[in-house]
mmCIF file of C-alpha atoms and ligand atoms in Angstrom:
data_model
loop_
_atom_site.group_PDB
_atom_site.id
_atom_site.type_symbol
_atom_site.label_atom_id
_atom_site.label_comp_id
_atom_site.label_asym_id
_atom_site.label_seq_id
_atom_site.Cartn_x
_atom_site.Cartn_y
_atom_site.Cartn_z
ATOM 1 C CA UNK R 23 -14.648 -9.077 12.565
ATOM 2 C CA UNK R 24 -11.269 -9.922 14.681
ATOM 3 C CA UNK R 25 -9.673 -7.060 11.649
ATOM 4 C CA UNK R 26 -11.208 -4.200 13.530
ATOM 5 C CA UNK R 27 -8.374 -4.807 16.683
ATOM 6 C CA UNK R 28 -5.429 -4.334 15.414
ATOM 7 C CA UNK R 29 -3.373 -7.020 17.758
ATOM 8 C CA UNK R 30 -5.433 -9.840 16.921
ATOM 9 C CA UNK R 31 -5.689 -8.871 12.989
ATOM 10 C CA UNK R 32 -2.075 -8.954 13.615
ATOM 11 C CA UNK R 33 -1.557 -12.498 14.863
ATOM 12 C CA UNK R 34 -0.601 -15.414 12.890
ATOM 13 C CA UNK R 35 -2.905 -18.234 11.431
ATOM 14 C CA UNK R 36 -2.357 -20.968 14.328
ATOM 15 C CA UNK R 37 -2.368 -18.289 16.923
ATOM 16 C CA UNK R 38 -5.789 -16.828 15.280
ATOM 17 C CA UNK R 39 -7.221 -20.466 15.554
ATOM 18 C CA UNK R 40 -6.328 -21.070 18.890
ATOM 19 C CA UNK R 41 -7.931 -18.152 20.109
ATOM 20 C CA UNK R 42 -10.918 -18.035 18.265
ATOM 21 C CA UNK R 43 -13.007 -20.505 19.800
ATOM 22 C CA UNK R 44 -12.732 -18.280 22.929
ATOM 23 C CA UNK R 45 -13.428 -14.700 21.935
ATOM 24 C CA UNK R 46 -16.858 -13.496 21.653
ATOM 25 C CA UNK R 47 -18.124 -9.767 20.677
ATOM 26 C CA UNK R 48 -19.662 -7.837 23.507
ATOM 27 C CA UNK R 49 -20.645 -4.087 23.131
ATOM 28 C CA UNK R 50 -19.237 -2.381 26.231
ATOM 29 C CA UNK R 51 -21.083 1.064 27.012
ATOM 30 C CA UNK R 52 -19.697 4.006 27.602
ATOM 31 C CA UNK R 53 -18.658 4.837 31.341
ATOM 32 C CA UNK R 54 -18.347 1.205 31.963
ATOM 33 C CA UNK R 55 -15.405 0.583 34.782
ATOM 34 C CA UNK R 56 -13.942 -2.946 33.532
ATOM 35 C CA UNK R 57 -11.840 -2.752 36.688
ATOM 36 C CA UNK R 58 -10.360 -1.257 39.202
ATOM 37 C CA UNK R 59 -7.145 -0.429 40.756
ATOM 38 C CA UNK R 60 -6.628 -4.311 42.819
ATOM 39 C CA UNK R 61 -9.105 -6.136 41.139
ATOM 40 C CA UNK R 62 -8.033 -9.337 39.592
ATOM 41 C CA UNK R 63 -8.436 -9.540 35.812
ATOM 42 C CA UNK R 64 -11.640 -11.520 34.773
ATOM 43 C CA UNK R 65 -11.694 -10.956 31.444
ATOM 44 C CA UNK R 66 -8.911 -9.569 28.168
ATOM 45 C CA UNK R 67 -10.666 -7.271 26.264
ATOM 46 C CA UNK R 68 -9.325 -6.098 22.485
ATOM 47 C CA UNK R 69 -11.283 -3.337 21.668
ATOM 48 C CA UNK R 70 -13.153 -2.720 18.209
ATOM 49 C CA UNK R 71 -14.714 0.429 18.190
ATOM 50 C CA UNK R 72 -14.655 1.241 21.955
ATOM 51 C CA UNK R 73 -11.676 3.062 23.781
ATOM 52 C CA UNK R 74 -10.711 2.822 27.135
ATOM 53 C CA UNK R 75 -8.833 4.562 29.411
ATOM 54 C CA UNK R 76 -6.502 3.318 31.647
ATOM 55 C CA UNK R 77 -6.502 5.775 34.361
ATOM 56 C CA UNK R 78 -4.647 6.131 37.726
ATOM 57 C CA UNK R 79 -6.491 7.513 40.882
ATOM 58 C CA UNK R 80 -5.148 9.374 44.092
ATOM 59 C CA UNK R 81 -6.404 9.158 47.693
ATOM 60 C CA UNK R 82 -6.976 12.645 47.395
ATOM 61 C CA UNK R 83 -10.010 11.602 44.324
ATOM 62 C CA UNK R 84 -8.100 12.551 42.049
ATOM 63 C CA UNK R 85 -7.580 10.614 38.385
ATOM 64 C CA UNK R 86 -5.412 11.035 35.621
ATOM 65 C CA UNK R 87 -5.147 9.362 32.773
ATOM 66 C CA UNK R 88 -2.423 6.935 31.937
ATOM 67 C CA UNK R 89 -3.195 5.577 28.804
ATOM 68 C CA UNK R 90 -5.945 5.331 26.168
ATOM 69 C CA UNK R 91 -6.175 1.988 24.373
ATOM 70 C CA UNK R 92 -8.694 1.073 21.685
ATOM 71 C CA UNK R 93 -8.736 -0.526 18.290
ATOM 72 C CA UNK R 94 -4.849 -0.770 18.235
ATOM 73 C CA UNK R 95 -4.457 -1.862 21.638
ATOM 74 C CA UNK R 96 -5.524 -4.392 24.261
ATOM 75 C CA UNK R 97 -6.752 -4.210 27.624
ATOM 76 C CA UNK R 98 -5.602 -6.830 30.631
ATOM 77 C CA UNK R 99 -3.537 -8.833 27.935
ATOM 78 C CA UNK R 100 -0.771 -8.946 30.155
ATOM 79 C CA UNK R 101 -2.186 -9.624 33.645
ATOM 80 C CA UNK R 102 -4.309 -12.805 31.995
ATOM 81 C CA UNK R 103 -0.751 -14.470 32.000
ATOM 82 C CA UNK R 104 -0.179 -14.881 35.391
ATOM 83 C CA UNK R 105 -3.414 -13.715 37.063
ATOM 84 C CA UNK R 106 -2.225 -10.820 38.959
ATOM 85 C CA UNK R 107 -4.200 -7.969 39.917
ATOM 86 C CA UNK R 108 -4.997 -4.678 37.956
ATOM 87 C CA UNK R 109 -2.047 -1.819 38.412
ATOM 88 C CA UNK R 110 -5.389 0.865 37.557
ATOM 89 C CA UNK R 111 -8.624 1.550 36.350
ATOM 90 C CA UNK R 112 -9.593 0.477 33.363
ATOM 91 C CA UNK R 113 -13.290 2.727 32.037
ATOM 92 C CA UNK R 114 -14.435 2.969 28.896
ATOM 93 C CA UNK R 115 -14.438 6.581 27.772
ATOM 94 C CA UNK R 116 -16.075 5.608 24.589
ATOM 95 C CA UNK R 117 -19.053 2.985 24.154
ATOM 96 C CA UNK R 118 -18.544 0.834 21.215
ATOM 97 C CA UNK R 119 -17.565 -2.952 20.407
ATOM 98 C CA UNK R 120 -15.308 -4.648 21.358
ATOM 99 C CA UNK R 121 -13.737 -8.825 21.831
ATOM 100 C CA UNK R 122 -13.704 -9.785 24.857
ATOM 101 C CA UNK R 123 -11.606 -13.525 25.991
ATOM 102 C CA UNK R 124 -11.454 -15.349 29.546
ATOM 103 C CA UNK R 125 -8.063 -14.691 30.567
ATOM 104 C CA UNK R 126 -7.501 -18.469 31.673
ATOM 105 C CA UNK R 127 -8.336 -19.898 28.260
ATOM 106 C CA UNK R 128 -5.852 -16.590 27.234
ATOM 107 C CA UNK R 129 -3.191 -18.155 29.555
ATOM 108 C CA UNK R 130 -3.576 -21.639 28.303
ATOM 109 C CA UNK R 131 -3.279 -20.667 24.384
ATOM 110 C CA UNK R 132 -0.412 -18.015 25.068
ATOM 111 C CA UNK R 133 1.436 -20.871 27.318
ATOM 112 C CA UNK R 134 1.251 -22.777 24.296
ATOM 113 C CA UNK R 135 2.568 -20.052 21.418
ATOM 114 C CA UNK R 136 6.202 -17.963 21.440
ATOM 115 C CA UNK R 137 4.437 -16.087 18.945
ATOM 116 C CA UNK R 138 1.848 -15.035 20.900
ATOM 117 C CA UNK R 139 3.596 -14.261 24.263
ATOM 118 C CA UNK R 140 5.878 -12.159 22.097
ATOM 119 C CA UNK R 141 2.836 -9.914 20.985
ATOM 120 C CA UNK R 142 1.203 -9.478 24.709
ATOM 121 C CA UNK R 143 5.058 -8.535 25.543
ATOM 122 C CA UNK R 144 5.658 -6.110 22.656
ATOM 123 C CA UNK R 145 2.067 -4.629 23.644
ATOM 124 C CA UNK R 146 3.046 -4.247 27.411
ATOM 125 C CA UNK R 147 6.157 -2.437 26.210
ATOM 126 C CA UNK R 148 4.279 -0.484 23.782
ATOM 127 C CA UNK R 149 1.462 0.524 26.936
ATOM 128 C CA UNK R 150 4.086 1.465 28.872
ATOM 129 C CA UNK R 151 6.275 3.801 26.443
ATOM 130 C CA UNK R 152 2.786 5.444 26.113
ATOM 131 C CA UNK R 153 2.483 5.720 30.065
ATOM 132 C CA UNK R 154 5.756 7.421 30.357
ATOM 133 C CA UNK R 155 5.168 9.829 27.346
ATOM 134 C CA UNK R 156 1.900 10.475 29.299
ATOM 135 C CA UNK R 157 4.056 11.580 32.411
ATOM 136 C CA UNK R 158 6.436 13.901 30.352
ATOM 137 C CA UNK R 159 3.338 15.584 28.215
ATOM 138 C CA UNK R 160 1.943 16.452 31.433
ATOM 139 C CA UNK R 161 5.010 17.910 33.300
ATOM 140 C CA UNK R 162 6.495 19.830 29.873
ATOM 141 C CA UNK R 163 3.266 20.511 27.170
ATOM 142 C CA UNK R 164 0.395 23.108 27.334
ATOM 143 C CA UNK R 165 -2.796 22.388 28.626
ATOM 144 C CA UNK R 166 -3.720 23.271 24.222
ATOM 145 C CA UNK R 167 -1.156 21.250 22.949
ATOM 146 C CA UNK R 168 -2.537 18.226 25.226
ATOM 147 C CA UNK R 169 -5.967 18.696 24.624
ATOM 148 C CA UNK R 170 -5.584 18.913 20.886
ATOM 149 C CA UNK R 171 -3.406 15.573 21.398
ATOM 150 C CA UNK R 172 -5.960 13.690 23.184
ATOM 151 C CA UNK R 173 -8.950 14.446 20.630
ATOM 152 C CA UNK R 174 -6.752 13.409 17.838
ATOM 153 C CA UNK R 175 -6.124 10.190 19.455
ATOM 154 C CA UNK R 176 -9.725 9.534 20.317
ATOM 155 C CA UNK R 177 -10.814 10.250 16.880
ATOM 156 C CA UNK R 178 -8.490 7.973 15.281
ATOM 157 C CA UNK R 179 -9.291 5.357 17.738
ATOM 158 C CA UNK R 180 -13.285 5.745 17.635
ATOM 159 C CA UNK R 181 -12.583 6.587 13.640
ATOM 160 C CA UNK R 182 -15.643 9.275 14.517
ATOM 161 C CA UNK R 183 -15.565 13.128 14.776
ATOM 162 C CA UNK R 184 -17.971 13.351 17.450
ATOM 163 C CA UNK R 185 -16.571 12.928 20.971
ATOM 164 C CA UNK R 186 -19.307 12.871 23.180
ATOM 165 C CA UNK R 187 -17.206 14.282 26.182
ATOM 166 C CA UNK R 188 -18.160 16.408 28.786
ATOM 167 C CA UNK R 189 -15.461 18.957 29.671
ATOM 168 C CA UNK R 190 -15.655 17.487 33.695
ATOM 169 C CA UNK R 191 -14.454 14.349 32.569
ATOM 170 C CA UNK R 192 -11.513 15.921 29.673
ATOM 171 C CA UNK R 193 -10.234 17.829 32.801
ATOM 172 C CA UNK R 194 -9.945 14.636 34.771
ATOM 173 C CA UNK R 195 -8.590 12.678 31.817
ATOM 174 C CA UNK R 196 -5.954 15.469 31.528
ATOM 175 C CA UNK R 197 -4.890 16.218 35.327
ATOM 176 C CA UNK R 198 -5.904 19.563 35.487
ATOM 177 C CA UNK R 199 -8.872 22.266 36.238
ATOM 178 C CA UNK R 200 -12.356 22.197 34.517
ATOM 179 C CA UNK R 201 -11.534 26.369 34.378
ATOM 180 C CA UNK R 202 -8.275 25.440 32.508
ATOM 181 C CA UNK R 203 -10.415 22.830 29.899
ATOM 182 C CA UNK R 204 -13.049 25.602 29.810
ATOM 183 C CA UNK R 205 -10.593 28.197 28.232
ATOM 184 C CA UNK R 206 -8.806 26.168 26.029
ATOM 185 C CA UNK R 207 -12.029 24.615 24.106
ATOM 186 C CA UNK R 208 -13.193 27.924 24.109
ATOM 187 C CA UNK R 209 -9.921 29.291 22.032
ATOM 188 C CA UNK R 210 -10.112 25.503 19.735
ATOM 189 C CA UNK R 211 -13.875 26.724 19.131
ATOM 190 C CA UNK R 212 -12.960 30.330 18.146
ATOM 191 C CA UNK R 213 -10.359 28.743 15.892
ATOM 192 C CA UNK R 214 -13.000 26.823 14.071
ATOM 193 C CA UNK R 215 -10.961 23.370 15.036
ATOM 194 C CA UNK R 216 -14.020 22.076 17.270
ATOM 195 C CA UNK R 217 -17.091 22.628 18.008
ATOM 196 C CA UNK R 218 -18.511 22.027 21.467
ATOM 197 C CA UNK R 219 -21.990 21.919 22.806
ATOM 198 C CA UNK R 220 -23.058 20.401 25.849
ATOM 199 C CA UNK R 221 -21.334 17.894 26.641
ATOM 200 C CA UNK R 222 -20.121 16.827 22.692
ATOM 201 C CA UNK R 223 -17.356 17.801 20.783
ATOM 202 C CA UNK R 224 -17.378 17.708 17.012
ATOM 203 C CA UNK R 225 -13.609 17.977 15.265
ATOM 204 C CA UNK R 226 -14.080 20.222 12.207
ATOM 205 C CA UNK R 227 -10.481 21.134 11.804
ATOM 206 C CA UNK R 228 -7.854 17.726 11.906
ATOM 207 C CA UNK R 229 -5.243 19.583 10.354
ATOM 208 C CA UNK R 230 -5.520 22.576 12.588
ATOM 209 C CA UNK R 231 -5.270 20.073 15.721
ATOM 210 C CA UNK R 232 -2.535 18.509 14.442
ATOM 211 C CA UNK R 233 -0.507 21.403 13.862
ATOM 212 C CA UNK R 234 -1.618 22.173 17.718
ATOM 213 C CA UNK R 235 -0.849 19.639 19.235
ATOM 214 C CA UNK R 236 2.109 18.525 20.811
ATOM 215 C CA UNK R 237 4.638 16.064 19.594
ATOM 216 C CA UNK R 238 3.250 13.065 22.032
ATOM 217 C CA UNK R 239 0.686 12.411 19.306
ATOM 218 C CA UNK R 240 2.890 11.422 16.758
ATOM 219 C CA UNK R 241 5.280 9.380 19.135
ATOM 220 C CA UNK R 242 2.731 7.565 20.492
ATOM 221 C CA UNK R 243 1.284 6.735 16.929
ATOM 222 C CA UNK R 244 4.378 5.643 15.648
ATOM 223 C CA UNK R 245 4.911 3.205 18.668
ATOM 224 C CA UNK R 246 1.788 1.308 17.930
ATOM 225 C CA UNK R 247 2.725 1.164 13.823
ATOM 226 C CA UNK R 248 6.047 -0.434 15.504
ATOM 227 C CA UNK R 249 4.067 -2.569 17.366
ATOM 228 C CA UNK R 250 1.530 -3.661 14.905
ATOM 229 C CA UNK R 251 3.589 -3.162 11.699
ATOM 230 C CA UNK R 252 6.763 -5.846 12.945
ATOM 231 C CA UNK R 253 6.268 -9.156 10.852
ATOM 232 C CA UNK R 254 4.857 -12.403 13.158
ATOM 233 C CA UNK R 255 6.896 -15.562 13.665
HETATM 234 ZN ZN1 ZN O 353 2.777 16.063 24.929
#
C-alpha cells in the first residue's frame, strides 16, 4: 500500500520501518481544505490516489494555483520539520486515498535519518521548481496550452480520465475568467480531446492534449522522475 506514493515507495528499508508504525490510510474527500494559509501543520499527508492543490489566495478573493501534488508528491513534508506554519492552502481537488503521518513522530524519525531529510529536501526543491514554472506558464502560455497542461497532470496523478471539475473551480485553479475556461473547453470539445458535461470532464484524446499543451507539462514531469528516480543512501 505505501507503493501507491511515490516518495515513500521511494525510501529506503530502515527509513520505511521507522515510519511505518506511524502512517495510517485515511480517504480524504474531495473539496477538503487540509489547511490554510497560517495554520500550523497538524498532519504530513502523501497522497495515494487523491491530489491536492496547493493554492495561493489574494485579499481581493482571489486564488491561484501554485502547485498540484498527488501520488508523486507530498503535502506539509517540509513544515513537519520544524513546525512552522503553512505558506498556502492546501484543498484537495480530487477525493481519493491517501497516508497521512503526525508531523511530530515525522520530526522525530527524520531527526534521526540523513536519508530521509535528504528526500523531504529534494521534494521541497522539487515543489518549488514546480511553483516557479507555475508563475512563468501563467505570465508566457495560452489559456489552451495551460488548460490542456493541467488535465494531463491530473489524469496522470488520479491515473483516471474522468475529472470531475466544474469549469468555476478550473478558472480559479488557472488565474483567469470562467468566460476564458468556457471558450477554451468548448474548442478541446469540438476537437474531440474532452468531453465536458456538467461539471465532469472525460479525456478522450491524451495525445491530442499533449501535443496542446505547453512545455510546463513535460518539465514538471521530468522534475519529479529526478526526484523519485535518484538512488537512496
Ligand atoms: Zn506552461
Amino acid at each position: 500500500m505505501l507503493h501507491s506514493n511515490a516518495i515513500l515507495a521511494s525510501l529506503s528499508t530502515s527509513d520505511t520501518a521507522a515510519l511505518r508504525p506511524h502512517l495510517k490510510a485515511t480517504h480524504l474527500p474531495q473539496n477538503t481544505v487540509l489547511y490554510e494559509t497560517g495554520d500550523t501543520i497538524k498532519a504530513v499527508y502523501f497522497p495515494m490516489s487523491a491530489v491536492v492543490s496547493l493554492v495561493v489566495s489574494l485579499a481581493s478573493g482571489e486564488m491561484t494555483e501554485a502547485a498540484m501534488v498527488g501520488r508523486d508528491g507530498a503535502v506539509g513534508l517540509a513544515s513537519a520539520l520544524d513546525g512552522k506554519i503553512a505558506m498556502c492552502r492546501a484543498v484537495v481537488q480530487l477525493g481519493g486515498d491517501a497516508m497521512v503521518c503526525d508531523p511530530v513522530a515525522f520530526r522525530g524519525t527524520a531527526l534521526q535519518s540523513e536519508s530521509l531529510i535528504s528526500t523531504v529536501m529534494r521534494h521541497e526543491q522539487t515543489l518549488l521548481a514546480q511553483a516557479q514554472q507555475s508563475t512563468a506558464c501563467m505570465a508566457n502560455h495560452e489559456i489552451d496550452a495551460r488548460l490542456c497542461r493541467w488535465l494531463l497532470r491530473a489524469r496522470d496523478l488520479s491515473e483516471s480520465d474522468n475529472l470531475p471539475f466544474t469549469q468555476e473551480f478550473l478558472a480559479e485553479m488557472l488565474g483567469v475568467q470562467r468566460t476564458s475556461v468556457t471558450t477554451v473547453a468548448r474548442t478541446l470539445q469540438e476537437a474531440g480531446m474532452v468531453k465536458y458535461a456538467r461539471g465532469k470532464i472525460e479525456i478522450l484524446n491524451v495525445d491530442g492534449l499533449r501535443e496542446g499543451a505547453c512545455e510546463c507539462y513535460e518539465t514538471i514531469k521530468q522534475q519529479y522522475g529526478q526526484l523519485l528516480g535518484r538512488p537512496h543512501q
